[in-house]
């Protein structure tokens, strides 16, 4: 098949995606010149990486462009050479053509600039991944290393060999718990748990990429808990293994105080003590590098060649070539068996060592922020290991034990046992609130939606990413530094913004940045300022930590010059008002690495910590609170796939794919956990099992089902969506009759919505701000229900309209709050675009530009210093997540939909 050229790409996508235009207009994306070939892949960080560890990415295709669901693809480099590639489908258009595909590239193959993926037959890898399944084990050979994985027992990896030599063995998980958070109440009893495998699944078997998923729990003394899933990734030609580890907290927070959780393995040590090497990466390309038995700095000199070899990580010359006194007395030089790198806060790490257990630790080095990578081995080989987000997710730790013995033991601690145990108990005693009426009083004063027993951590999760290299010799210092960088900032190929835009994925609610007029430039500058402000806030407010990293705060306290970290519903944001969407749309249009990394950290956090993966609330998310799990509002608006599908499609990440699949049946919980149970003026459910709102509930569920329909093509999910669409379309006033609606979560009519409001009219300012606008923009193009589309356009046009206009059409004003009118301006813009209405377009811009917090406030911060604050901060007190995410989404979408009508 011929190459997908830039001209062909734009022509095919334009033909596939018609859009009802405004009269005599051109979109911002058409006006902004595309840079480069949209079919070429881009390195997220601009330059190709120094290390090629294997690569996986997702690519979009316009509707109808690739009709064969089994189409294979090839990879061309910048010179046109065909390279190895492994491909698989991620999503389909309604006509069955491919919408998203995933592609894996081997390790060790030079992947420069100008890479292109196109339909065709790929080259075979020189060293294909070979997977061999047997009754008790699975073995995987990348061509450089061979791993043996047991199907049962405690070991995730029995061994990794290279060149017939065992490099790593006995890899398993370990956890430590205390029975109380501290020793104030008496002696603390500690228990250690080890992994126990329940299931092993080979998900991919090459030829370029193999993936194995291992599931189980941690066990000790007859108790099993802390369920885990671990995926191991192997690439053709790779000497490394990527480990994606997830655990779920399913204990009793009043009795189970998790102290440490880690990955532990052994490294056989064959070399002489002076030829064994320890490496720990430091800041700014630094490296702490020593021998187990150091030969430098001695009273007597072993010789320059000996010292140089050890420092370089090479085998020292034979003993007979050493200085006589050192040759004779080298056994009197201490050998250091144990090492520890501890990062107990975001601002300090320490390296310690000791000769062996029972003897004192010696401080060896310290610094600010460690990249979390180390090495233990010798001149004949060893293991490089690293934990991503090491300092950001403190407290973390890397331990090496018994480096003087036949096998060193390494533990990569995702939570350090040297830190205080996790205390996940709710942060207050209820303050006397026993009834819904009393709970609403608490909501009134602190914005916290408290309910006894609801602020539980049971079911929250955390995922961590570890990389292991089985190397045939101690790496050079330069290569070790490159490895540390690859752990902390994994190289990532991405589609260009032009390609993403023209493929028509994620709706047509965004355009490329355009500063062609002063008004456009002001909005683009403000968008850049607001993202930069939050990126800086993460650092200056230290939004770091094991459970916290990736989230942001909700609302600012200008009196204390501090975010309201301790005030009920104003503390952690937990996806409130869709900052996730703002960040992903900002990345789609810009391709900026810093925005991608910020959004990636957020999706890792919100997909794990803010969602329940087990227990009573499984599949639901938690509203904003002082603790990520603290609020009693357990809702699908937080857990929705609307916030996760971007990352999944861009990277083909299996863990996020798992999370989205966990959400498919969550609608069955909405009777037991009624989202409006505390609202006094609510209609009865009538004959229907549940009562849900259209925006915060139904549209969030639609995102789950739409994503699964795309991923599988299963009509069950389409039918479930369609029944809801037809239900809303049949209500007296469409969406204005649908909050709440009666709902059928299962049975032959699953997904159906019913009017339980009679002819009453109502709207909420929250209905459209949790992904409803974005998911419905896609839905109306994928499932054609004209009456539903008209109902949605009516809602978009009337929400921000004057009360007289609302009453003229609906018979009464809808009563929705104007508090988020700027965010709702994008609804007006959507209606204007679809209807080709210039008057509506002008109204959309008046609504957007009418908020002087964003229109008049300067794009700069104010320096606040002591004694007003503990540490100097750069403050923009007018900025709050409550407004910023919705303003950012409105800015991006209004520019795309009605940008040509922007005044000035």
XYZ file of N, CA and C in Angstrom, residues 179-189:
33
model
N 0.688 -2.849 63.454
C -0.680 -2.968 63.954
C -1.183 -1.685 64.595
N -0.323 -0.670 64.650
C -0.719 0.656 65.114
C 0.213 1.681 64.485
N -0.211 2.945 64.398
C 0.562 3.921 63.637
C 1.848 4.372 64.314
N 1.949 4.182 65.625
C 3.143 4.614 66.350
C 3.238 3.800 67.636
N 4.232 4.073 68.409
C 4.459 3.282 69.629
C 3.864 3.927 70.873
N 3.079 4.996 70.713
C 2.534 5.694 71.877
C 1.583 4.802 72.680
N 0.918 3.864 71.978
C -0.049 3.004 72.661
C 0.562 1.676 73.091
N 1.851 1.547 72.959
C 2.507 0.292 73.326
C 3.392 -0.203 72.209
N 3.934 -1.394 72.398
C 4.847 -1.959 71.415
C 4.121 -2.214 70.096
N 4.780 -1.880 69.006
C 4.218 -2.080 67.679
C 4.567 -3.486 67.207
N 3.550 -4.220 66.743
C 3.798 -5.549 66.190
C 3.844 -5.438 64.678
